Structure formats: C-alpha cells, structure tokens
PDB file of C-alpha atoms in Angstrom:
ATOM      1  CA  MET A   1      -6.688   6.264 -24.567  1.00 78.00           C
ATOM      2  CA  SER A   2      -7.337   2.538 -24.286  1.00 88.00           C
ATOM      3  CA  TRP A   3      -6.291   2.791 -20.620  1.00 88.00           C
ATOM      4  CA  LEU A   4      -9.241   5.125 -20.014  1.00 84.00           C
ATOM      5  CA  VAL A   5     -11.653   2.721 -21.671  1.00 85.00           C
ATOM      6  CA  GLY A   6     -10.170  -0.053 -19.542  1.00 84.00           C
ATOM      7  CA  LEU A   7     -10.761   1.919 -16.342  1.00 86.00           C
ATOM      8  CA  THR A   8     -14.387   2.569 -17.251  1.00 87.00           C
ATOM      9  CA  LYS A   9     -14.875  -1.191 -17.594  1.00 89.00           C
ATOM     10  CA  ASN A  10     -13.345  -1.864 -14.175  1.00 94.00           C
ATOM     11  CA  PRO A  11     -16.124  -2.124 -11.560  1.00 95.00           C
ATOM     12  CA  SER A  12     -13.740  -1.483  -8.666  1.00 96.00           C
ATOM     13  CA  PHE A  13     -12.380   1.724 -10.169  1.00 96.00           C
ATOM     14  CA  MET A  14     -15.816   2.924 -11.198  1.00 96.00           C
ATOM     15  CA  SER A  15     -17.199   2.131  -7.760  1.00 97.00           C
ATOM     16  CA  ALA A  16     -14.537   4.315  -6.157  1.00 98.00           C
ATOM     17  CA  PHE A  17     -15.213   7.064  -8.710  1.00 97.00           C
ATOM     18  CA  PHE A  18     -18.972   6.943  -8.096  1.00 97.00           C
ATOM     19  CA  GLY A  19     -18.370   6.830  -4.336  1.00 97.00           C
ATOM     20  CA  PHE A  20     -16.389  10.054  -4.545  1.00 95.00           C
ATOM     21  CA  LEU A  21     -19.001  11.768  -6.720  1.00 95.00           C
ATOM     22  CA  ALA A  22     -21.900  10.601  -4.535  1.00 96.00           C
ATOM     23  CA  ALA A  23     -20.225  11.951  -1.403  1.00 95.00           C
ATOM     24  CA  GLN A  24     -19.393  15.292  -3.013  1.00 93.00           C
ATOM     25  CA  PHE A  25     -22.887  15.805  -4.422  1.00 92.00           C
ATOM     26  CA  LEU A  26     -24.395  14.835  -1.055  1.00 91.00           C
ATOM     27  CA  LYS A  27     -22.231  17.518   0.571  1.00 91.00           C
ATOM     28  CA  VAL A  28     -23.565  20.065  -1.906  1.00 86.00           C
ATOM     29  CA  ALA A  29     -27.152  18.995  -1.134  1.00 87.00           C
ATOM     30  CA  ILE A  30     -26.620  18.974   2.642  1.00 86.00           C
ATOM     31  CA  TYR A  31     -24.834  22.337   2.828  1.00 84.00           C
ATOM     32  CA  LYS A  32     -26.820  23.878  -0.053  1.00 82.00           C
ATOM     33  CA  ASP A  33     -23.607  25.364  -1.405  1.00 81.00           C
ATOM     34  CA  PHE A  34     -21.770  24.158  -4.508  1.00 75.00           C
ATOM     35  CA  ARG A  35     -18.523  25.617  -3.146  1.00 77.00           C
ATOM     36  CA  VAL A  36     -18.232  22.659  -0.734  1.00 75.00           C
ATOM     37  CA  PHE A  37     -17.714  20.304  -3.704  1.00 77.00           C
ATOM     38  CA  GLY A  38     -14.166  18.969  -3.415  1.00 73.00           C
ATOM     39  CA  ARG A  39     -13.395  20.565  -0.045  1.00 74.00           C
ATOM     40  CA  TYR A  40     -11.940  18.667   2.874  1.00 72.00           C
ATOM     41  CA  GLY A  41     -14.154  17.881   5.834  1.00 74.00           C
ATOM     42  CA  GLY A  42     -17.915  17.802   6.064  1.00 80.00           C
ATOM     43  CA  MET A  43     -20.667  15.217   5.842  1.00 87.00           C
ATOM     44  CA  PRO A  44     -20.143  12.594   4.474  1.00 91.00           C
ATOM     45  CA  SER A  45     -16.426  11.915   4.221  1.00 91.00           C
ATOM     46  CA  ALA A  46     -15.583  11.629   0.526  1.00 92.00           C
ATOM     47  CA  HIS A  47     -12.219  10.058   1.364  1.00 92.00           C
ATOM     48  CA  VAL A  48     -13.878   7.289   3.332  1.00 96.00           C
ATOM     49  CA  ALA A  49     -16.711   6.889   0.790  1.00 97.00           C
ATOM     50  CA  THR A  50     -14.186   6.516  -2.044  1.00 97.00           C
ATOM     51  CA  THR A  51     -11.981   3.974  -0.293  1.00 98.00           C
ATOM     52  CA  SER A  52     -14.976   2.127   1.155  1.00 98.00           C
ATOM     53  CA  ALA A  53     -16.533   1.788  -2.306  1.00 98.00           C
ATOM     54  CA  LEU A  54     -13.195   0.549  -3.618  1.00 98.00           C
ATOM     55  CA  ALA A  55     -12.688  -2.004  -0.835  1.00 98.00           C
ATOM     56  CA  TRP A  56     -16.226  -3.371  -1.043  1.00 98.00           C
ATOM     57  CA  ALA A  57     -16.120  -3.586  -4.853  1.00 98.00           C
ATOM     58  CA  VAL A  58     -12.777  -5.384  -4.786  1.00 98.00           C
ATOM     59  CA  GLY A  59     -14.222  -7.784  -2.215  1.00 98.00           C
ATOM     60  CA  TYR A  60     -17.335  -8.441  -4.270  1.00 98.00           C
ATOM     61  CA  THR A  61     -15.370  -9.000  -7.504  1.00 97.00           C
ATOM     62  CA  THR A  62     -12.290 -10.906  -6.274  1.00 97.00           C
ATOM     63  CA  GLY A  63     -13.647 -12.523  -3.115  1.00 97.00           C
ATOM     64  CA  PHE A  64     -13.267 -11.415   0.469  1.00 97.00           C
ATOM     65  CA  ASP A  65     -10.385 -13.843   1.000  1.00 97.00           C
ATOM     66  CA  SER A  66      -8.385 -12.277  -1.857  1.00 97.00           C
ATOM     67  CA  PRO A  67      -5.066 -10.520  -1.182  1.00 97.00           C
ATOM     68  CA  LEU A  68      -6.395  -7.611  -3.272  1.00 97.00           C
ATOM     69  CA  THR A  69      -9.323  -7.227  -0.880  1.00 98.00           C
ATOM     70  CA  ALA A  70      -6.901  -7.209   2.047  1.00 98.00           C
ATOM     71  CA  ILE A  71      -4.877  -4.427   0.414  1.00 98.00           C
ATOM     72  CA  ALA A  72      -8.021  -2.375  -0.283  1.00 98.00           C
ATOM     73  CA  ALA A  73      -9.300  -2.919   3.283  1.00 98.00           C
ATOM     74  CA  ILE A  74      -5.984  -1.758   4.788  1.00 98.00           C
ATOM     75  CA  PHE A  75      -6.068   1.273   2.480  1.00 97.00           C
ATOM     76  CA  LEU A  76      -9.591   2.022   3.763  1.00 97.00           C
ATOM     77  CA  ALA A  77      -8.478   1.673   7.388  1.00 97.00           C
ATOM     78  CA  ILE A  78      -5.502   4.002   6.928  1.00 95.00           C
ATOM     79  CA  THR A  79      -7.597   6.580   5.063  1.00 93.00           C
ATOM     80  CA  THR A  80     -10.296   6.498   7.743  1.00 93.00           C
ATOM     81  CA  ALA A  81      -7.772   6.810  10.565  1.00 93.00           C
ATOM     82  CA  ASP A  82      -6.192   9.778   8.795  1.00 89.00           C
ATOM     83  CA  ALA A  83      -9.542  11.494   8.153  1.00 86.00           C
ATOM     84  CA  VAL A  84     -10.840  11.078  11.707  1.00 88.00           C
ATOM     85  CA  GLY A  85      -7.633  11.144  13.703  1.00 83.00           C
ATOM     86  CA  LEU A  86      -4.588  12.817  12.271  1.00 79.00           C
ATOM     87  CA  ARG A  87      -6.174  15.414   9.989  1.00 78.00           C
ATOM     88  CA  ARG A  88      -8.774  16.387  12.582  1.00 75.00           C
ATOM     89  CA  ASN A  89      -6.016  16.969  15.142  1.00 77.00           C
ATOM     90  CA  VAL A  90      -4.001  19.088  12.708  1.00 78.00           C
ATOM     91  CA  ASP A  91      -6.944  21.181  11.486  1.00 75.00           C
ATOM     92  CA  PRO A  92     -10.459  20.464  12.836  1.00 72.00           C
ATOM     93  CA  ASN A  93     -11.993  22.170   9.783  1.00 72.00           C
ATOM     94  CA  LYS A  94     -10.328  19.710   7.399  1.00 74.00           C
ATOM     95  CA  GLY A  95     -10.865  16.514   9.360  1.00 81.00           C
ATOM     96  CA  HIS A  96     -13.967  14.431   9.923  1.00 85.00           C
ATOM     97  CA  THR A  97     -16.030  13.443  12.905  1.00 88.00           C
ATOM     98  CA  LEU A  98     -16.572   9.747  13.490  1.00 89.00           C
ATOM     99  CA  MET A  99     -20.169  10.045  12.228  1.00 93.00           C
ATOM    100  CA  GLU A 100     -19.047  11.715   8.990  1.00 92.00           C
ATOM    101  CA  ALA A 101     -16.645   8.805   8.446  1.00 93.00           C
ATOM    102  CA  ILE A 102     -19.325   6.204   9.276  1.00 95.00           C
ATOM    103  CA  TYR A 103     -21.726   7.765   6.779  1.00 96.00           C
ATOM    104  CA  GLY A 104     -18.935   7.793   4.198  1.00 96.00           C
ATOM    105  CA  PHE A 105     -18.289   4.107   4.883  1.00 97.00           C
ATOM    106  CA  LEU A 106     -21.974   3.238   4.479  1.00 98.00           C
ATOM    107  CA  LEU A 107     -22.293   5.349   1.346  1.00 98.00           C
ATOM    108  CA  GLY A 108     -19.289   3.577  -0.164  1.00 98.00           C
ATOM    109  CA  TRP A 109     -20.806   0.183   0.635  1.00 98.00           C
ATOM    110  CA  ILE A 110     -24.115   1.102  -1.044  1.00 98.00           C
ATOM    111  CA  VAL A 111     -22.350   2.533  -4.096  1.00 98.00           C
ATOM    112  CA  ALA A 112     -20.217  -0.618  -4.416  1.00 98.00           C
ATOM    113  CA  LEU A 113     -23.276  -2.871  -4.197  1.00 98.00           C
ATOM    114  CA  LEU A 114     -25.029  -0.923  -6.942  1.00 97.00           C
ATOM    115  CA  THR A 115     -21.971  -0.536  -9.168  1.00 97.00           C
ATOM    116  CA  VAL A 116     -20.953  -4.185  -9.037  1.00 97.00           C
ATOM    117  CA  LYS A 117     -24.550  -5.242  -9.796  1.00 95.00           C
ATOM    118  CA  LEU A 118     -24.607  -2.813 -12.728  1.00 93.00           C
ATOM    119  CA  TYR A 119     -21.408  -4.301 -14.159  1.00 92.00           C
ATOM    120  CA  ARG A 120     -22.567  -7.942 -13.938  1.00 86.00           C
TER     121      ARG A 120
END
C-alpha cells in the first residue's frame, strides 16, 4: 500500500482527484440530485475539471516549460475536444456544451492553485 501513500503525497495526482470530486459535488448542488454524481454530461464537466487540475498542477510543480506539462496539456486538449465535440455528436446527453467545458477548465485551475499551495 506504499503506492497509495505515495499518490496522496503527489500534488498533481491529488489536484486531479480533488478536481473530479469538486466537479461532481457541484453537479449534485446545481441539479439538486445526488444521482447525477458520476454521470456523463452536465455542468461543470468533470472530465475537463480533472484534466485541467492535473495539467495546471503539473505546470506549477514542474514548470510550464517541462515536457511533463506538455503531455498533461495535450491530454487536457484531447479530453476537452472529446467532451465537447465527439461525445456530444454521438449522444448529446453524454457530451458537454462549450460553457460546461469552460467552467470545468476554470474549476480545475482553481483546484490546482489551492492544492499546490496546500502541498507546499
């Protein structure tokens, strides 16, 4: 279980984890229905919030010129494109609007700022 302890000490991982939880609990508060926790679609995008929190945290901890930050940023871009574009075209109920993705991005940024400050 040392791997689990290691993950909890990793600000980038924890930022992504908190980004996911923050987005899901916001969905519950917005829709006033706990059944929306973990569902696809809705405001804000948990996929985008999670990958945004990860990318920002990696940038803050390794530097924005780091290859790791580039990988995380590309991962964020692909996830966002999938959430807004591809998934929305396949099933509008499981995709996200652009605004839902933008709010997810901003939520992830805020979570990363707070998480990285907490871990310093």
